XYZ file of C-alpha atoms in Angstrom:
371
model
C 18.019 -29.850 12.945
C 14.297 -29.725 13.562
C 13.072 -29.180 9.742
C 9.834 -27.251 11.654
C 12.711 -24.554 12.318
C 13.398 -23.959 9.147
C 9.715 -23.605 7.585
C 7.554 -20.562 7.017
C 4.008 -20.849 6.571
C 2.656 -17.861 4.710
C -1.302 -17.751 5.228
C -2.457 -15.227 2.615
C -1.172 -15.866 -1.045
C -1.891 -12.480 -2.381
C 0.785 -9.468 -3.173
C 1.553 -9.056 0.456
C 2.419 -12.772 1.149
C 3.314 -13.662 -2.316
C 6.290 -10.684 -2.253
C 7.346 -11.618 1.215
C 7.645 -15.690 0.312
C 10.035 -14.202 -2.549
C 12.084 -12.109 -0.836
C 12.336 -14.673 1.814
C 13.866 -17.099 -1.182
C 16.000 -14.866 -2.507
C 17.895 -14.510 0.941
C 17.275 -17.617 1.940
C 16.510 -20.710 -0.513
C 17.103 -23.307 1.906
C 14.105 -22.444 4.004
C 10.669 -24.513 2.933
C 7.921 -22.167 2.928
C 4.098 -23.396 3.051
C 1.693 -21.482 1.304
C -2.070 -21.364 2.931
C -4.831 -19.728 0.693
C -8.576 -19.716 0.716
C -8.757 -19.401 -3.025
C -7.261 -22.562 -4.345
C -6.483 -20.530 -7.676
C -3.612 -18.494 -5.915
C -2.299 -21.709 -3.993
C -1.913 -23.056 -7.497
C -0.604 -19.813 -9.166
C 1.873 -19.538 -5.889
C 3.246 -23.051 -6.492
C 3.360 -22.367 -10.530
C 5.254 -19.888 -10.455
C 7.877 -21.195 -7.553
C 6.766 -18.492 -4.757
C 6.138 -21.397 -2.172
C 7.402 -25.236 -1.792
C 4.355 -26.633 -0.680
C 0.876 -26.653 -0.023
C -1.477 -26.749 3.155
C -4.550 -28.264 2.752
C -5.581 -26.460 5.637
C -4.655 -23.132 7.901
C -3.416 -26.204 10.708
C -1.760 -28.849 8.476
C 0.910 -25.648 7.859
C 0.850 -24.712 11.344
C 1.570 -27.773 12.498
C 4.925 -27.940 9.946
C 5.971 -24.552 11.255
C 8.252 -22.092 13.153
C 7.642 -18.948 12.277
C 3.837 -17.961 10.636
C 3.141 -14.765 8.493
C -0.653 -14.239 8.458
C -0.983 -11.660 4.759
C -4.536 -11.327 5.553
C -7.592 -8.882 6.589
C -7.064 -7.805 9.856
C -10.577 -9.424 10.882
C -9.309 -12.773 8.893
C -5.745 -12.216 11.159
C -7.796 -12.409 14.794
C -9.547 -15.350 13.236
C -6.331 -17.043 12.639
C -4.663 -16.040 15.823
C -7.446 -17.605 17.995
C -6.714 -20.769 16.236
C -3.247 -20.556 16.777
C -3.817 -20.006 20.411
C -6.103 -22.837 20.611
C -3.750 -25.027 18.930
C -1.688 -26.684 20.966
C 1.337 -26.607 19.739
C 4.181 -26.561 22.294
C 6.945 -25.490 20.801
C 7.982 -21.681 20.384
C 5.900 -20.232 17.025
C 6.969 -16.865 15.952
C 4.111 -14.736 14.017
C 3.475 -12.031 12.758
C 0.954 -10.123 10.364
C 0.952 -7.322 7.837
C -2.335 -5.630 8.237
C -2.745 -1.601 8.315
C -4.157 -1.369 12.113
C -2.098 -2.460 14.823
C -3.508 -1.915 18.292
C -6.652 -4.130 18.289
C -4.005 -6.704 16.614
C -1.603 -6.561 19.278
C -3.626 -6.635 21.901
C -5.379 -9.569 20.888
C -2.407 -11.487 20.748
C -1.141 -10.575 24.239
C -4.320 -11.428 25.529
C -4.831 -14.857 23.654
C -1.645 -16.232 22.784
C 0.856 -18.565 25.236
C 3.599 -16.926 26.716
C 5.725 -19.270 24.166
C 4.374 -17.454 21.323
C 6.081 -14.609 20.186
C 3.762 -12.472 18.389
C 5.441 -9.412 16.354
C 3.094 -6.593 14.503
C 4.230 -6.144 11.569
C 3.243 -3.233 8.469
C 5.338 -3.172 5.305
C 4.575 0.310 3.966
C 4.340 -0.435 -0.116
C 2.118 -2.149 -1.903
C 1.038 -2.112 -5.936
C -1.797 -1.288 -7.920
C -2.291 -4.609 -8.948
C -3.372 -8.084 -6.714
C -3.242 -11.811 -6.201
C -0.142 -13.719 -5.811
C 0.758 -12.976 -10.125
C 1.725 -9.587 -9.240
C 4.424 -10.532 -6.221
C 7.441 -9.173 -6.822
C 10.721 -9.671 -4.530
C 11.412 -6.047 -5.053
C 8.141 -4.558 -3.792
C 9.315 -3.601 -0.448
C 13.108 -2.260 -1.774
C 13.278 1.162 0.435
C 10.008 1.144 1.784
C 9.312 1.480 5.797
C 8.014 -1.796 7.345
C 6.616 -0.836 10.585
C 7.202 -3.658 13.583
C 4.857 -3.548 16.851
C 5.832 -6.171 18.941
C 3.375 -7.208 21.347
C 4.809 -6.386 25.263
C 5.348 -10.506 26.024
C 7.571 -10.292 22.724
C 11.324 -11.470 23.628
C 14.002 -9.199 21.969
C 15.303 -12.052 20.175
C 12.285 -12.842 17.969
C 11.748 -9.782 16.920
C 15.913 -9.972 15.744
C 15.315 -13.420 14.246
C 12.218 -11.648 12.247
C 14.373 -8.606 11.359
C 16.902 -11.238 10.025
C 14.334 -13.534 8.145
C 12.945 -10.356 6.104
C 16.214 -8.978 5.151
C 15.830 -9.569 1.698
C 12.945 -7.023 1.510
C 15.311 -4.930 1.741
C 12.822 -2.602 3.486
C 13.616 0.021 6.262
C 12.763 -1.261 9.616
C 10.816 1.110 12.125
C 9.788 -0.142 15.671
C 6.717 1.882 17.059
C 4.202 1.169 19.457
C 0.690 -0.225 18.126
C -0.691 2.940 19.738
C 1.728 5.052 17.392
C 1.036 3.265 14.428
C -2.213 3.512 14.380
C -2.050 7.181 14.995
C 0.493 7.998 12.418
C -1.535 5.666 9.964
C -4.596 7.716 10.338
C -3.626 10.867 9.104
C -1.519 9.980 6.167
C -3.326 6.468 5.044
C -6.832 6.272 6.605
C -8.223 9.631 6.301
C -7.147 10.343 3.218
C -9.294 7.173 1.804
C -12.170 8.817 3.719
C -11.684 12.462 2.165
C -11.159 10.868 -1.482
C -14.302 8.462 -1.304
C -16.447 11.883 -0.016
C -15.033 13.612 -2.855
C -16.353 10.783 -4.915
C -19.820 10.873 -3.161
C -19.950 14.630 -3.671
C -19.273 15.090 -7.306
C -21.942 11.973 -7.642
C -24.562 14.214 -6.390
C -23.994 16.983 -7.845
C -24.093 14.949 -11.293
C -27.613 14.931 -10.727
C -27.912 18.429 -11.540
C -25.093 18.651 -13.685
C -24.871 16.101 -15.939
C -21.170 17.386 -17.308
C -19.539 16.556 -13.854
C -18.505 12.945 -14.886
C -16.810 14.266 -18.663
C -14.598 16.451 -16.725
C -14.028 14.764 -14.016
C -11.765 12.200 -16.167
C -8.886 14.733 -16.288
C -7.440 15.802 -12.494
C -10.715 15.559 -10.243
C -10.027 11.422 -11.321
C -6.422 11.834 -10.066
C -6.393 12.989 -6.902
C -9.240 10.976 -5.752
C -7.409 7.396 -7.413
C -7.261 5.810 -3.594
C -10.975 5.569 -3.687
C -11.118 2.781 -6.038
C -9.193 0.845 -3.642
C -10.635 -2.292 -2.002
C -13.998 -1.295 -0.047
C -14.039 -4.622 2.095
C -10.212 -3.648 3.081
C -11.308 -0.151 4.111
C -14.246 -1.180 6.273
C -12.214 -3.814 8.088
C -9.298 -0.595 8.460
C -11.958 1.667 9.980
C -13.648 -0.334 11.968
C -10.194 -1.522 13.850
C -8.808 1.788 14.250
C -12.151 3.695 14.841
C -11.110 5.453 17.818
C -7.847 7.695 16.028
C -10.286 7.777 12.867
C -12.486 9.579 15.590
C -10.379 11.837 16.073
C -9.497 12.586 12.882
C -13.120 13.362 12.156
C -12.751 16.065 14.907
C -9.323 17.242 13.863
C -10.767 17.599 9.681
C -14.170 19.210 11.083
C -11.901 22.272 13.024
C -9.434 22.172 9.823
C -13.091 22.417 7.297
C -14.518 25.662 10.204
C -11.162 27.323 10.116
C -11.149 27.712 5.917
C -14.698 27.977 5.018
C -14.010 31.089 8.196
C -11.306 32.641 5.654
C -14.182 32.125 2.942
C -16.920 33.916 4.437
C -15.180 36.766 5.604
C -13.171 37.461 2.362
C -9.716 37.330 4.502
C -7.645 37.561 1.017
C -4.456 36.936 3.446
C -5.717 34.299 5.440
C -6.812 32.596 2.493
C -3.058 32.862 0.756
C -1.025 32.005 3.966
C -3.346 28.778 3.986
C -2.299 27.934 0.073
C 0.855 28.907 0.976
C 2.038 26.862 3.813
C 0.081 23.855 2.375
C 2.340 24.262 -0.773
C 5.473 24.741 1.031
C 4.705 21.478 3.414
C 3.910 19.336 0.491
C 6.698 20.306 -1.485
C 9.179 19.109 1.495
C 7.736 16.145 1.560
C 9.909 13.022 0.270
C 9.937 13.102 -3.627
C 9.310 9.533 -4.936
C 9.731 7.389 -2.000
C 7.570 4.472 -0.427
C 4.817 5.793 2.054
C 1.351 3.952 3.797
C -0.049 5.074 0.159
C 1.936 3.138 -2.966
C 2.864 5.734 -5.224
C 2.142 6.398 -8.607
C 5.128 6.207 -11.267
C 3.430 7.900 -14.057
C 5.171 9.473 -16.554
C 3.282 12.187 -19.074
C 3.819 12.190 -22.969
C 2.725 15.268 -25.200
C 1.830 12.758 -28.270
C 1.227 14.163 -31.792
C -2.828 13.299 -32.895
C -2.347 10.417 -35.161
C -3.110 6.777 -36.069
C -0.731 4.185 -34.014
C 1.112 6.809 -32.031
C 0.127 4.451 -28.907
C 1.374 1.122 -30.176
C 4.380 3.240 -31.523
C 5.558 4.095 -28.047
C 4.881 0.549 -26.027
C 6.745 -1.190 -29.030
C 9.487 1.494 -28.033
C 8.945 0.574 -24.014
C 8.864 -3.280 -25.053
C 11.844 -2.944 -27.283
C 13.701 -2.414 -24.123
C 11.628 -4.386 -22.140
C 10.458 -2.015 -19.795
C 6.923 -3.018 -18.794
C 3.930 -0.874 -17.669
C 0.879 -1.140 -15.526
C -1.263 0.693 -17.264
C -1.442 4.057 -19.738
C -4.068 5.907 -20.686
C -5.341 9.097 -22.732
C -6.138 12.123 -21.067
C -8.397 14.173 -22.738
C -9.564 16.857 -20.158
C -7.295 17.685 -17.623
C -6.837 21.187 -15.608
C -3.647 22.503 -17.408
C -2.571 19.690 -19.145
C -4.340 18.398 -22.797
C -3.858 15.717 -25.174
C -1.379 13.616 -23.071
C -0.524 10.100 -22.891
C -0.282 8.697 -18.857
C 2.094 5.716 -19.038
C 2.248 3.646 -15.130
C 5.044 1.972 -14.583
C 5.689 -0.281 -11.146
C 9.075 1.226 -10.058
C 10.434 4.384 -10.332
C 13.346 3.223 -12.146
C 11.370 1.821 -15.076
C 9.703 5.128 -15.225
C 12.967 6.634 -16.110
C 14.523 4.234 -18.244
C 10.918 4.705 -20.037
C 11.568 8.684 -20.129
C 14.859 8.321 -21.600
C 13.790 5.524 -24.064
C 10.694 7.516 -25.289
C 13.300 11.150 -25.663
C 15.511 8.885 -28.108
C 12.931 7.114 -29.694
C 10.765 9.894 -30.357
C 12.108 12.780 -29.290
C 8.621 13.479 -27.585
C 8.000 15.860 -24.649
C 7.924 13.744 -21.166
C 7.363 15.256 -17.895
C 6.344 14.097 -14.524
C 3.152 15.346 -12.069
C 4.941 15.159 -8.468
């Protein structure tokens, strides 16, 4: 057997390619993966920790080793690497594929540049974590999350099976869509939101300016529901300019949305303005409770702690006890009906409520989640 057949290079060493080379293992530990990273600290953290077999010294000297290539990078850094694979040539079949958030420019790059022996699959896996690099991997990250697949229009049938097959140990739900449809989709419950939290951001900025109290209570729930804007600014940039023309029209589609309310507003339409509450409330309480979406989600569980000395390190030596770990946990002072609470993160829903459960016997403190 041709060893190339059975080697994956994985270009990209952070959480993305880091989870993917694990799950990969898991299902399949006979199969050499190659690990390609600009930052030589992750290709050594990577190989540390047992997430890849070897080393490339560079994006070709894996290519050249390899079947099937997983580019876990920008989407500008993916088009980069896909002109080199096009220009490399290698003559046997090479099946690829990439996890970036934008699809259609993607795709249609690779139909236009790559052989007709390449078979070049879109790919999305809808979950991700609040933490980076290749430390944070996890083989579990993409349990019950969608992982979108756009396969280019040259794409046999067969390679996107063999992919299917290769990333069964995600144990992710696959979806096949259209680049076109992704994108689309992607825009209204990924991209926009990032834009409406970061102008959230930029508005109460401003206004601190002429009140200088904005920032003490914004810690509380203003800071919660704008969290996705103190995600990775280079990432967004590369996400908007890619799939500027469905951001477009999300821009017009937000601006008719903005008229229609600040309408109800101005003319005092007390019925209007309740029907608009109303059915917002109603759609967002339908929506999936604590599943994996295009935006991780946050497994936070709420304590009501009593005010005194070591209450803190009382409950994480409870949560370590039972080694349950946590991403991070913090006091909330100020927060629009909720005070004096404790905000414990945890990575999976399933530590959250082994934590909730722990915490109830422990302490016998008040828990509750924010859905």
């Amino acid at each position: 057997m041709n060893e190339a057949n059975e080697t994956i290079l994985i270009a990209g060493l952070g959480l993305i390619g880091g989870s993917i080379a694990l799950s990969i293992k898991k299902e399949f530990p006979h199969k050499k993966i190659i690990g390609y990273d600009v930052s030589n600290d992750q290709t050594v953290a990577a190989t540390k920790l047992g997430i890849i077999d070897e080393t490339a010294a560079t994006f070709m000297d894996g290519l050249n080793k390899s079947a099937t290539i997983i580019l876990a990078t920008p989407v500008q850094q993916t088009v980069k690497m896909l002109s080199e694979i096009a220009a490399s040539g290698i003559e046997r079949e090479l099946t690829i594929t990439d996890v970036g958030s934008t699809k259609q420019k993607v795709v249609d790059f690779a139909e236009n540049t790559l052989p007709s022996h390449y078979q070049f699959i879109g790919g999305h896996p809808m979950a991700g974590s609040h933490k980076s690099g290749v430390i944070a991997a996890k083989d579990f990250l993409f349990e019950n999350a969608f992982y979108i697949l756009t396969p280019a229009k040259t794409t046999h049938r067969d390679a996107v099976d063999r992919l299917k097959h290769l990333l069964n140990g995600t144990n992710a739900h696959f979806i096949e869509m259209t680049p076109e449809e992704h994108d689309a989709v992607t825009s209204v419950i990924s991209h926009f939101p990032h834009i409406v939290a970061a102008s959230l951001v930029h508005q109460a900025h401003h206004f601190e300016e002429q009140f200088p109290h904005v920032k003490r209570f914004a810690a509380g729930g203003f800071r919660d529901i704008t969290r996705i804007a103190s995600s990775n600014p280079a990432m967004w940039r590369d996400i908007l300019i890619h799939n500027k023309n469905k951001i477009l029209d999300r821009f017009h589609d937000w601006k008719k949305e903005i008229d229609r309310i600040e309408s109800f507003v101005k003319s005092e339409d007390a019925e209007s303005l309740f029907s608009y509450f109303q059915n917002a409330k109603e759609y967002r309480d339908g929506l999936p409770l604590r599943k994996k979406g295009a935006i991780p989600a946050f497994y936070d569980l709420y304590v009501d702690i009593p005010d005194h000395p070591g209450v803190i390190s009382e409950i994480t030596g409870y949560l370590a006890s039972e080694n349950i770990s946590i991403t991070n946990i913090r006091i909330i002072e100020t927060r629009e009906d909720i005070n004096g609470i404790l905000r414990i993160s945890f990575q999976t829903d399933e530590d959250r409520k082994r934590a909730e459960i722990c915490i109830k016997k422990r302490a016998n403190y008040d828990t509750f989640y924010a859905d």
